[in-house]
CSV table of C-alpha atoms in Angstrom, one decimal:
chain,number,residue,atom,x,y,z
A,658,MET,CA,116.6,44.3,-48.2
A,659,GLU,CA,115.3,47.8,-48.8
A,660,LEU,CA,114.9,50.0,-45.8
A,661,PHE,CA,111.1,50.5,-46.2
A,662,MET,CA,110.5,46.8,-45.8
A,663,ASN,CA,111.0,47.4,-42.1
A,664,GLU,CA,109.0,50.7,-42.0
A,665,TRP,CA,105.4,51.2,-41.4
A,666,ILE,CA,102.8,53.6,-42.7
A,667,LEU,CA,100.0,54.5,-40.3
A,668,GLY,CA,96.4,55.1,-41.4
A,669,CYS,CA,94.3,56.8,-38.8
A,670,ASP,CA,90.5,56.5,-39.1
A,671,ILE,CA,88.5,59.1,-37.0
A,672,GLY,CA,85.1,57.4,-36.7
A,673,SER,CA,81.8,58.4,-35.1
A,674,SER,CA,82.5,56.7,-31.8
A,675,SER,CA,86.1,55.4,-32.0
A,676,VAL,CA,89.5,55.8,-33.6
A,677,LYS,CA,91.3,53.0,-35.5
A,678,VAL,CA,95.0,53.0,-36.4
A,679,ILE,CA,96.5,50.6,-38.8
A,680,LYS,CA,100.2,50.0,-39.4
A,681,VAL,CA,101.2,48.5,-42.7
A,682,LEU,CA,104.4,47.2,-44.1
A,683,LYS,CA,105.3,47.5,-47.8
A,684,ASN,CA,104.4,43.9,-48.4
A,685,GLY,CA,100.8,44.4,-47.0
A,686,GLU,CA,101.3,42.9,-43.5
A,687,TYR,CA,99.3,45.0,-41.0
A,688,GLU,CA,98.0,45.3,-37.5
A,689,VAL,CA,95.1,47.4,-36.2
A,690,SER,CA,94.4,49.0,-32.9
A,691,LYS,CA,91.1,50.6,-31.9
A,692,ALA,CA,90.2,53.0,-29.0
A,693,ALA,CA,86.7,53.9,-28.1
A,694,CYS,CA,85.9,57.6,-27.8
A,695,ARG,CA,84.7,58.2,-24.2
A,696,ASN,CA,82.9,61.4,-25.1
A,697,PRO,CA,81.9,61.7,-28.8
A,698,GLU,CA,80.6,65.2,-28.1
A,699,ALA,CA,84.1,66.6,-27.3
A,700,ALA,CA,86.8,66.9,-29.9
A,701,GLY,CA,89.5,66.4,-27.4
A,702,SER,CA,88.2,62.9,-26.6
A,703,TYR,CA,89.1,61.9,-30.2
A,704,TRP,CA,92.6,63.1,-29.7
A,705,ASP,CA,92.9,61.0,-26.5
A,706,SER,CA,91.6,58.0,-28.4
A,707,LEU,CA,94.1,58.5,-31.2
A,708,VAL,CA,96.9,58.7,-28.7
A,709,SER,CA,95.8,55.4,-27.0
A,710,ALA,CA,95.4,53.6,-30.4
A,711,VAL,CA,98.8,54.8,-31.6
A,712,HIS,CA,100.5,53.7,-28.4
A,713,GLU,CA,99.0,50.2,-28.7
A,714,CYS,CA,99.6,49.9,-32.4
A,715,VAL,CA,103.2,51.2,-32.5
A,716,ASN,CA,104.3,49.8,-29.1
A,717,ASP,CA,107.3,52.1,-28.5
A,718,GLN,CA,108.7,51.5,-32.0
A,719,GLY,CA,107.9,55.0,-33.3
A,720,GLY,CA,111.1,55.2,-35.2
A,721,ARG,CA,109.8,52.7,-37.7
A,722,VAL,CA,106.9,55.0,-38.8
A,723,LYS,CA,107.6,56.3,-42.3
A,724,ALA,CA,104.4,58.5,-42.8
A,725,ILE,CA,100.9,59.0,-41.5
A,726,ALA,CA,97.6,59.7,-43.3
A,727,LEU,CA,94.2,60.6,-41.9
A,728,THR,CA,90.7,59.8,-42.8
A,729,GLY,CA,87.5,60.6,-40.9
A,730,GLN,CA,83.8,61.0,-40.8
A,731,VAL,CA,82.2,63.9,-42.6
A,732,GLY,CA,79.1,65.9,-41.6
A,733,SER,CA,80.3,66.4,-38.0
A,734,TYR,CA,81.9,69.8,-37.3
A,735,LEU,CA,83.4,71.9,-34.6
A,736,PHE,CA,84.2,75.6,-34.1
A,737,PHE,CA,87.8,76.0,-32.9
A,738,ASP,CA,89.0,79.3,-31.3
A,739,LYS,CA,92.6,79.9,-32.2
A,740,ASN,CA,92.9,82.4,-29.3
A,741,HIS,CA,91.9,79.6,-26.8
A,742,PRO,CA,93.3,76.4,-28.3
A,743,SER,CA,93.0,74.5,-25.1
A,744,ALA,CA,89.3,75.3,-24.6
A,745,ALA,CA,86.7,72.5,-24.9
A,746,CYS,CA,85.4,72.1,-28.5
A,747,PRO,CA,81.9,70.6,-28.7
A,748,VAL,CA,81.3,68.4,-31.7
A,749,CYS,CA,78.1,69.0,-33.8
A,750,SER,CA,77.4,65.4,-34.9
A,751,TRP,CA,76.0,64.5,-38.3
A,752,GLN,CA,73.6,62.2,-36.4
A,753,LYS,CA,72.0,65.3,-34.9
A,754,ALA,CA,71.8,67.5,-38.0
A,755,ASP,CA,69.0,70.1,-37.7
A,756,ALA,CA,69.4,72.1,-40.9
A,757,LYS,CA,66.3,71.3,-42.9
A,758,PRO,CA,65.1,74.9,-43.3
A,759,ALA,CA,68.6,76.0,-44.3
A,760,LEU,CA,68.9,73.1,-46.8
A,761,ASP,CA,65.5,74.0,-48.3
A,762,GLU,CA,66.6,77.7,-48.6
A,763,LEU,CA,69.8,76.6,-50.3
A,764,LEU,CA,68.2,74.3,-52.8
A,765,SER,CA,65.5,76.8,-53.7
A,766,ARG,CA,68.0,79.5,-54.3
A,767,PHE,CA,70.4,77.6,-56.6
A,768,ASP,CA,69.8,75.1,-59.3
A,769,ARG,CA,71.6,71.9,-60.3
A,770,ASP,CA,73.6,73.5,-63.1
A,771,PHE,CA,74.9,76.2,-60.7
A,772,PHE,CA,76.1,73.6,-58.2
A,773,GLN,CA,77.7,71.6,-61.0
A,774,ARG,CA,79.7,74.7,-61.9
A,775,GLU,CA,80.6,75.7,-58.3
A,776,ILE,CA,81.2,72.3,-56.5
A,777,SER,CA,81.5,69.9,-59.4
A,778,MET,CA,78.3,68.0,-58.4
A,779,PRO,CA,74.6,68.6,-57.7
A,780,HIS,CA,74.1,69.5,-54.0
A,781,PRO,CA,72.3,66.5,-52.4
A,782,PRO,CA,69.3,67.1,-50.1
A,783,LEU,CA,71.4,66.2,-47.1
A,784,GLU,CA,71.5,68.4,-44.0
A,785,SER,CA,74.9,67.2,-42.9
A,786,TYR,CA,76.7,68.9,-45.8
A,787,PRO,CA,78.8,71.9,-44.8
A,788,LEU,CA,76.8,74.7,-46.3
A,789,PRO,CA,73.4,73.7,-44.7
A,790,PHE,CA,75.3,73.4,-41.4
A,791,LEU,CA,76.8,76.9,-41.8
A,792,LEU,CA,73.4,78.5,-42.8
A,793,SER,CA,71.7,76.9,-39.9
A,794,ARG,CA,74.3,78.0,-37.3
A,795,LYS,CA,75.0,81.6,-38.4
A,796,LYS,CA,71.9,82.9,-36.4
A,797,ARG,CA,72.3,80.6,-33.5
A,798,GLU,CA,74.5,80.2,-30.4
A,799,PHE,CA,77.8,80.7,-32.2
A,800,SER,CA,78.8,84.4,-32.1
A,801,LEU,CA,82.0,83.8,-34.2
A,802,ASN,CA,85.0,86.0,-33.5
A,803,GLU,CA,87.7,86.7,-36.0
A,804,GLU,CA,89.8,83.8,-34.8
A,805,THR,CA,87.2,81.0,-34.9
A,806,MET,CA,87.8,78.2,-37.4
A,807,LEU,CA,85.2,75.7,-38.8
A,808,LEU,CA,86.8,72.3,-38.9
A,809,SER,CA,85.9,68.6,-39.4
A,810,LEU,CA,87.1,66.2,-36.8
A,811,LYS,CA,89.9,65.0,-39.2
A,812,ASP,CA,91.0,68.7,-39.5
A,813,TYR,CA,91.1,69.0,-35.8
A,814,ILE,CA,93.3,65.9,-35.5
A,815,PHE,CA,95.5,67.3,-38.3
A,816,PHE,CA,95.9,70.5,-36.3
A,817,ARG,CA,96.8,68.7,-33.1
A,818,MET,CA,99.5,66.8,-35.0
A,819,THR,CA,101.0,69.7,-37.0
A,820,GLY,CA,99.8,73.0,-35.6
A,821,GLU,CA,98.3,73.9,-39.1
A,822,PHE,CA,94.8,74.2,-40.4
A,823,ILE,CA,94.9,72.1,-43.6
A,824,SER,CA,92.3,69.7,-45.1
A,825,ASP,CA,91.5,68.2,-48.5
A,826,PRO,CA,88.8,68.7,-51.1
A,827,CYS,CA,87.1,65.3,-50.5
A,828,THR,CA,86.4,66.3,-46.9
A,829,TRP,CA,84.8,69.6,-47.9
A,830,ARG,CA,82.8,68.4,-51.0
A,831,GLY,CA,79.7,70.4,-51.2
A,832,LEU,CA,81.6,73.6,-50.5
A,833,CYS,CA,84.5,73.3,-53.0
A,834,ASP,CA,85.1,72.0,-56.5
A,835,LYS,CA,87.1,69.0,-57.5
A,836,SER,CA,90.2,71.2,-58.1
A,837,GLY,CA,90.2,72.2,-54.4
A,838,TYR,CA,88.8,75.7,-54.6
A,839,TYR,CA,86.1,76.9,-52.2
A,840,SER,CA,83.0,78.4,-53.8
A,841,ARG,CA,83.2,82.1,-52.9
A,842,THR,CA,79.6,82.6,-54.1
A,843,LEU,CA,78.3,80.0,-51.7
A,844,LEU,CA,80.5,81.3,-48.9
A,845,ASP,CA,79.1,84.8,-49.5
A,846,PHE,CA,75.6,83.3,-49.4
A,847,ALA,CA,76.4,81.8,-46.0
A,848,ASP,CA,78.2,85.0,-44.9
A,849,PHE,CA,81.2,83.0,-43.8
A,850,PRO,CA,84.7,84.1,-44.7
A,851,GLU,CA,87.1,81.6,-46.4
A,852,ARG,CA,89.9,82.5,-43.9
A,853,ARG,CA,87.9,80.6,-41.2
A,854,LEU,CA,88.1,77.4,-43.1
A,855,PRO,CA,91.2,75.2,-43.4
A,856,LEU,CA,93.4,75.5,-46.4
A,857,LEU,CA,92.9,72.7,-49.0
A,858,ALA,CA,95.7,70.5,-50.3
A,859,GLY,CA,95.7,67.4,-52.3
A,860,SER,CA,95.2,64.1,-50.4
A,861,GLU,CA,98.5,62.8,-51.5
A,862,GLU,CA,100.5,65.9,-50.7
A,863,SER,CA,102.6,65.9,-47.6
A,864,VAL,CA,102.3,69.6,-46.7
A,865,CYS,CA,103.2,69.3,-43.0
A,866,CYS,CA,105.2,67.2,-40.6
A,867,LEU,CA,104.5,65.9,-37.1
A,868,ALA,CA,105.2,68.6,-34.6
A,869,SER,CA,107.4,68.0,-31.5
A,870,GLU,CA,104.7,68.3,-28.9
A,871,ALA,CA,102.4,65.9,-30.7
A,872,ALA,CA,105.3,63.5,-31.3
A,873,GLY,CA,105.9,63.4,-27.6
A,874,GLU,CA,102.3,62.6,-26.8
A,875,LEU,CA,102.1,59.9,-29.5
A,876,ARG,CA,105.6,58.6,-28.8
A,877,LEU,CA,106.7,59.0,-32.4
A,878,THR,CA,109.6,60.8,-34.1
A,879,PRO,CA,109.1,64.5,-34.8
A,880,GLY,CA,109.1,65.4,-38.5
A,881,ILE,CA,107.1,62.4,-39.8
A,882,PRO,CA,105.2,63.5,-43.0
A,883,ILE,CA,101.5,63.9,-42.3
A,884,TYR,CA,99.0,63.5,-45.2
A,885,THR,CA,95.6,65.2,-45.1
A,886,GLY,CA,94.0,62.0,-46.6
A,887,CYS,CA,90.3,62.1,-47.4
A,888,ASN,CA,86.8,61.4,-46.0
A,889,ASP,CA,86.0,58.0,-44.6
A,890,PHE,CA,83.8,56.8,-47.5
A,891,TYR,CA,86.5,57.6,-50.1
A,892,ALA,CA,89.2,55.9,-48.0
A,893,GLY,CA,86.9,52.9,-47.7
A,894,LEU,CA,86.7,52.7,-51.5
A,895,LEU,CA,90.4,52.9,-51.9
A,896,GLY,CA,91.0,50.3,-49.1
A,897,SER,CA,88.5,47.8,-50.7
A,898,GLY,CA,89.7,47.9,-54.3
A,899,GLY,CA,91.7,50.9,-55.2
A,900,GLY,CA,89.7,51.9,-58.3
A,901,ASP,CA,88.1,48.7,-59.6
A,902,GLU,CA,85.3,49.8,-62.0
A,903,ASN,CA,83.9,46.3,-62.6
A,904,CYS,CA,82.1,46.1,-59.3
A,905,TYR,CA,79.7,47.6,-56.9
A,906,TYR,CA,81.1,48.9,-53.7
A,907,ASP,CA,79.4,48.4,-50.3
A,908,VAL,CA,81.2,50.4,-47.6
A,909,THR,CA,79.6,49.5,-44.3
A,910,GLY,CA,79.6,51.4,-41.0
A,911,THR,CA,77.1,53.3,-38.8
A,912,SER,CA,75.7,54.3,-42.2
A,913,GLU,CA,76.3,52.4,-45.4
A,914,HIS,CA,77.4,53.5,-48.9
A,915,PHE,CA,76.5,51.5,-52.0
A,916,GLY,CA,77.5,52.4,-55.6
A,917,PHE,CA,80.1,52.2,-58.4
A,918,LEU,CA,83.0,54.2,-59.8
A,919,THR,CA,82.8,55.7,-63.3
A,920,ASP,CA,84.9,57.8,-65.6
A,921,ARG,CA,82.2,60.3,-66.2
A,922,PHE,CA,79.5,62.2,-64.3
A,923,GLU,CA,76.3,60.1,-64.0
A,924,ASP,CA,73.0,62.0,-63.5
A,925,ALA,CA,71.1,60.1,-60.8
A,926,PRO,CA,68.5,62.6,-59.3
A,927,LEU,CA,67.6,60.4,-56.2
A,928,LEU,CA,71.2,59.5,-55.5
A,929,ILE,CA,74.6,61.2,-55.3
A,930,THR,CA,77.3,61.6,-57.9
A,931,SER,CA,80.5,63.3,-56.7
A,932,PRO,CA,84.2,63.6,-57.8
A,933,PHE,CA,86.4,60.8,-56.6
A,934,PHE,CA,90.0,61.7,-57.4
A,935,ASP,CA,90.3,61.3,-61.2
A,936,LYS,CA,86.9,59.6,-61.4
A,937,PHE,CA,83.3,59.9,-60.1
A,938,VAL,CA,81.4,57.8,-57.7
A,939,CYS,CA,77.7,57.3,-58.1
A,940,TYR,CA,76.0,56.0,-54.9
A,941,GLY,CA,73.4,56.0,-52.3
A,942,VAL,CA,73.9,56.2,-48.6
A,943,THR,CA,71.7,54.9,-45.7
A,944,ALA,CA,71.5,56.5,-42.3
A,945,SER,CA,71.1,53.6,-40.0
A,946,SER,CA,72.4,50.3,-41.3
A,947,GLY,CA,75.1,49.6,-38.8
A,948,SER,CA,73.2,51.2,-35.9
A,949,SER,CA,70.1,49.0,-36.9
A,950,LEU,CA,72.2,45.9,-36.6
A,951,GLU,CA,73.6,46.9,-33.3
A,952,TRP,CA,70.1,47.8,-32.0
A,953,ALA,CA,68.8,44.4,-33.0
A,954,ARG,CA,71.7,42.7,-31.4
A,955,LYS,CA,70.9,44.4,-28.1
A,956,GLN,CA,67.2,44.1,-28.2
A,957,PHE,CA,66.5,40.8,-29.8
A,958,ALA,CA,68.0,37.3,-30.3
A,959,GLN,CA,71.7,37.1,-30.9
A,960,THR,CA,71.0,34.5,-33.7
A,961,ALA,CA,68.6,35.3,-36.5
A,962,ALA,CA,65.9,32.9,-37.5
A,963,GLU,CA,66.0,31.0,-40.7
A,964,ALA,CA,64.6,32.7,-43.8
A,965,ALA,CA,60.8,32.6,-44.0
A,966,GLN,CA,58.4,34.0,-46.6
A,967,ASP,CA,56.0,35.3,-43.9
A,968,ALA,CA,58.8,37.0,-41.7
A,969,PRO,CA,58.2,40.6,-40.8
A,970,VAL,CA,59.5,43.3,-43.1
A,971,PHE,CA,61.7,46.0,-41.6
A,972,LEU,CA,62.3,49.5,-42.8
A,973,PRO,CA,65.7,50.5,-41.2
A,974,TYR,CA,65.1,54.1,-40.5
A,975,LEU,CA,66.0,54.3,-36.8
A,976,ASN,CA,68.0,57.5,-37.3
A,977,GLY,CA,66.0,58.8,-40.2
A,978,GLU,CA,67.0,58.0,-43.8
A,979,ARG,CA,69.2,59.5,-46.4
A,980,THR,CA,68.9,58.1,-50.0
A,981,PRO,CA,66.3,57.9,-51.4
A,982,LEU,CA,64.0,59.4,-48.7
A,983,TYR,CA,66.3,62.2,-47.5
A,984,ASN,CA,64.4,62.6,-44.2
A,985,GLY,CA,66.2,62.8,-40.9
A,986,GLY,CA,62.9,62.4,-39.1
A,987,ALA,CA,61.7,59.2,-40.6
A,988,SER,CA,61.2,56.2,-38.3
A,989,GLY,CA,61.9,52.5,-38.4
A,990,VAL,CA,58.9,50.2,-39.2
A,991,PHE,CA,58.1,46.6,-38.7
A,992,TRP,CA,55.4,45.4,-41.0
A,993,GLY,CA,53.6,42.0,-40.9
A,994,LEU,CA,54.1,41.0,-37.2
A,995,ARG,CA,52.2,37.9,-36.1
A,996,ALA,CA,51.7,36.2,-32.8
A,997,HIS,CA,54.0,33.4,-33.8
A,998,HIS,CA,57.0,35.6,-34.6
A,999,THR,CA,59.9,35.4,-32.2
A,1000,SER,CA,62.8,37.8,-31.3
A,1001,ALA,CA,64.9,35.7,-33.7
A,1002,ASP,CA,62.4,36.6,-36.5
A,1003,LEU,CA,62.8,40.2,-35.7
A,1004,THR,CA,66.6,40.0,-35.8
A,1005,ARG,CA,66.2,38.3,-39.2
A,1006,ALA,CA,63.9,41.1,-40.4
A,1007,VAL,CA,66.3,43.8,-39.3
A,1008,MET,CA,69.2,42.1,-41.2
A,1009,GLU,CA,67.0,41.7,-44.3
A,1010,GLY,CA,65.7,45.3,-44.1
A,1011,VAL,CA,69.3,46.6,-44.1
A,1012,VAL,CA,70.0,44.6,-47.3
A,1013,PHE,CA,66.7,45.6,-48.9
A,1014,SER,CA,67.7,49.3,-48.3
A,1015,LEU,CA,70.8,48.5,-50.4
A,1016,ALA,CA,68.8,46.8,-53.0
A,1017,HIS,CA,66.6,49.9,-53.2
A,1018,ILE,CA,69.7,52.0,-53.9
A,1019,LYS,CA,71.0,49.5,-56.4
A,1020,SER,CA,67.6,49.7,-58.3
A,1021,LEU,CA,68.0,53.4,-58.6
A,1022,LEU,CA,71.6,53.4,-59.9
A,1023,PRO,CA,72.0,54.4,-63.6
A,1024,LYS,CA,72.2,51.5,-66.0
A,1025,ARG,CA,75.7,50.9,-67.3
A,1026,ILE,CA,77.0,49.4,-70.6
A,1027,THR,CA,78.9,46.9,-68.6
A,1028,THR,CA,77.0,45.7,-65.5
A,1029,PRO,CA,79.1,45.1,-62.4
A,1030,LYS,CA,79.7,41.4,-61.9
A,1031,TYR,CA,80.4,41.4,-58.1
A,1032,ILE,CA,80.2,43.5,-54.9
A,1033,ARG,CA,83.2,44.5,-52.8
A,1034,VAL,CA,82.1,44.7,-49.2
A,1035,SER,CA,84.2,46.4,-46.6
A,1036,GLY,CA,83.9,48.2,-43.2
A,1037,GLY,CA,82.8,46.9,-39.9
A,1038,ALA,CA,79.8,44.8,-41.1
A,1039,ALA,CA,82.2,42.9,-43.5
A,1040,ALA,CA,83.1,40.8,-40.4
A,1041,ILE,CA,79.5,39.6,-40.1
A,1042,ASP,CA,79.5,36.4,-42.2
A,1043,SER,CA,75.7,36.0,-42.1
A,1044,MET,CA,75.2,39.5,-43.5
A,1045,ASN,CA,77.7,38.8,-46.4
A,1046,HIS,CA,75.7,35.6,-47.3
A,1047,LEU,CA,72.4,37.5,-47.1
A,1048,LYS,CA,73.7,40.2,-49.4
A,1049,ALA,CA,74.9,37.7,-51.9
A,1050,ASP,CA,71.5,36.0,-51.8
A,1051,ILE,CA,69.3,39.1,-51.9
A,1052,LEU,CA,71.4,41.2,-54.3
A,1053,GLY,CA,72.1,38.2,-56.5
A,1054,LEU,CA,75.9,38.8,-57.0
A,1055,PRO,CA,79.1,37.3,-55.6
A,1056,ILE,CA,80.4,39.1,-52.6
A,1057,LEU,CA,84.1,39.9,-52.3
A,1058,VAL,CA,84.7,40.4,-48.6
A,1059,CYS,CA,87.6,42.9,-48.3
A,1060,GLY,CA,87.7,43.2,-44.6
A,1061,PRO,CA,86.6,45.5,-41.8
A,1062,GLU,CA,89.7,47.7,-41.8
A,1063,SER,CA,89.4,49.1,-45.3
A,1064,THR,CA,88.9,52.7,-44.3
A,1065,ALA,CA,92.1,52.9,-42.3
A,1066,LEU,CA,93.9,50.9,-44.9
A,1067,GLY,CA,92.7,53.3,-47.6
A,1068,ALA,CA,94.2,56.2,-45.6
A,1069,ALA,CA,97.5,54.3,-45.4
A,1070,MET,CA,97.4,53.8,-49.2
A,1071,ILE,CA,97.3,57.6,-49.7
A,1072,ALA,CA,100.5,58.0,-47.7
A,1073,ALA,CA,102.0,55.0,-49.5
A,1074,LEU,CA,101.5,56.7,-52.9
A,1075,GLY,CA,102.8,60.0,-51.4
A,1076,GLU,CA,106.0,58.2,-50.3
A,1077,SER,CA,106.4,56.5,-53.7
A,1078,TRP,CA,105.8,53.0,-52.4
A,1079,PHE,CA,103.4,52.4,-55.3
A,1080,PRO,CA,102.8,54.2,-58.6
A,1081,ASP,CA,98.9,54.2,-58.3
A,1082,TYR,CA,96.0,52.9,-56.2
A,1083,ARG,CA,95.5,49.8,-58.3
A,1084,SER,CA,99.1,48.7,-57.6
A,1085,ALA,CA,98.6,49.4,-53.9
A,1086,ALA,CA,95.4,47.4,-53.9
A,1087,ALA,CA,97.0,44.5,-55.7
A,1088,CYS,CA,99.5,44.2,-52.9
A,1089,TRP,CA,97.5,45.2,-49.9
A,1090,VAL,CA,93.8,44.2,-50.5
A,1091,SER,CA,92.8,40.5,-50.2
A,1092,ALA,CA,89.3,39.2,-50.4
A,1093,LYS,CA,87.3,36.0,-50.0
A,1094,THR,CA,84.4,35.3,-52.3
A,1095,ILE,CA,80.9,34.4,-51.2
A,1096,GLU,CA,78.6,33.1,-54.0
A,1097,PRO,CA,74.8,33.5,-53.9
A,1098,MET,CA,73.1,30.3,-52.8
A,1099,PRO,CA,69.7,29.0,-54.2
A,1100,LEU,CA,67.1,29.1,-51.4
A,1101,ASN,CA,63.5,28.3,-51.0
A,1102,ILE,CA,62.7,31.9,-50.0
A,1103,ASP,CA,61.5,34.3,-52.8
A,1104,TYR,CA,63.6,37.4,-52.0
A,1105,GLU,CA,62.4,39.2,-55.1
A,1106,ARG,CA,58.9,39.0,-53.7
A,1107,ARG,CA,59.9,40.1,-50.3
A,1108,PHE,CA,61.8,43.0,-51.8
A,1109,ARG,CA,58.7,44.0,-53.7
A,1110,ASP,CA,56.8,44.0,-50.4
A,1111,TYR,CA,59.5,46.2,-48.9
A,1112,LEU,CA,59.1,48.7,-51.8
A,1113,ARG,CA,55.3,48.6,-51.5
A,1114,ILE,CA,55.5,49.4,-47.8
A,1115,PHE,CA,58.0,52.2,-48.5
A,1116,GLU,CA,55.7,53.7,-51.1
A,1117,ALA,CA,52.5,53.2,-49.1
A,1118,MET,CA,54.1,54.9,-46.1
A,1119,GLY,CA,55.8,57.6,-48.2
A,1120,LEU,CA,53.6,60.5,-47.0
A,1121,TYR,CA,53.8,59.5,-43.3
A,1122,LEU,CA,57.6,58.9,-43.6
A,1123,SER,CA,57.9,62.4,-45.1
A,1124,ASP,CA,56.0,64.0,-42.3
A,1125,SER,CA,56.9,61.8,-39.4
A,1126,GLY,CA,59.8,63.9,-38.0
A,1127,LYS,CA,58.4,67.4,-38.4
A,1128,ASP,CA,57.0,67.7,-34.9
A,1129,ARG,CA,60.0,66.1,-33.2
A,1130,ARG,CA,62.7,68.5,-34.4
């Protein structure tokens, strides 16, 4: 038996409120451990969570770990002082982005063609991208000294593991091109020197190894190759299909990404098209899908009511909305409440509203010569069977449920390719990704009509939704 049959690759997913670690054998057998982050506003808390998750996952068998790859949320940043590495590092969360004036300044200064040249994509109207963040912070509380680095949470974990400041182009999209070069023009515009950003390396490059101090904390062997990996969305795409172009992808989480892969750039003005390794991904992203479901679980009935034509319609904008509204100040809306509606009806409305927001994105995606025939669902909400059935019924396509651990699994795939376990992501997915299929079911409810109601409410409230957050920022 080959040695690697007894070895693991670890994929580490640095999430918004927790850290997941997956250990995977070459044959695809895996186990997952998860540790909640006690203080999501402190970077050190994520390291503590990673240590706990690794201990539980590896269980004192660190000698079996072949390689480690990272993935993590994007849009949350921290300033790290190299002169005081043990100092507390507050995390500026994407959920509290406050960069609208900076974003407006950026988009008014440069046009789509300029961004296409500089960062290989049009810059989306999202405050959480790195450049709006930098522009909004340069005149604020951060008086940066010469040794202050701007890092993502994944970059911080990479530093804690290796002692080096290295990242990947996927994590810093919006500030670099697909070849991995920062835009000097945009950095000059932000008055921020490139030396205060991490070096960029390919996701599949092992440029550093696990340092002795970190190995002691993690109970692993020093010298294990560490891969920079990529952002959590891209890792979720890899971990739910590895490059299948015949489907839509639905990567769930606190937010939710919906779109497809393509060999060429697709111009979709209300959505986002960005480089994805040797392809492009065209997609929309919500702000509050997962958080809306969690809110409903806490506030209303645990079990949703049966589908009903007169059920309330919910716009799931509890944390604002990204595509297609692009307004962090937008608010959630229940429309059509009646005296006979129950908490179970409201739970049902929230679930439907989340799926309608995906249907809205789907309706805005560019038309393709070959229409995708199914939807690959992954991430945390993939474990909610009722949501998977609802997506099949409303979106009208079979659902391939790829599992809730796809993001960590996608990170592990990157290290697996780097260690020559597989020649490409399709081969890795064929071995590691399994899926069950859920077919749409004929129902008495007219979801097309309810979706039209959802769009009418969205359009009727457009002006209010656009203005709703201005006085609260």
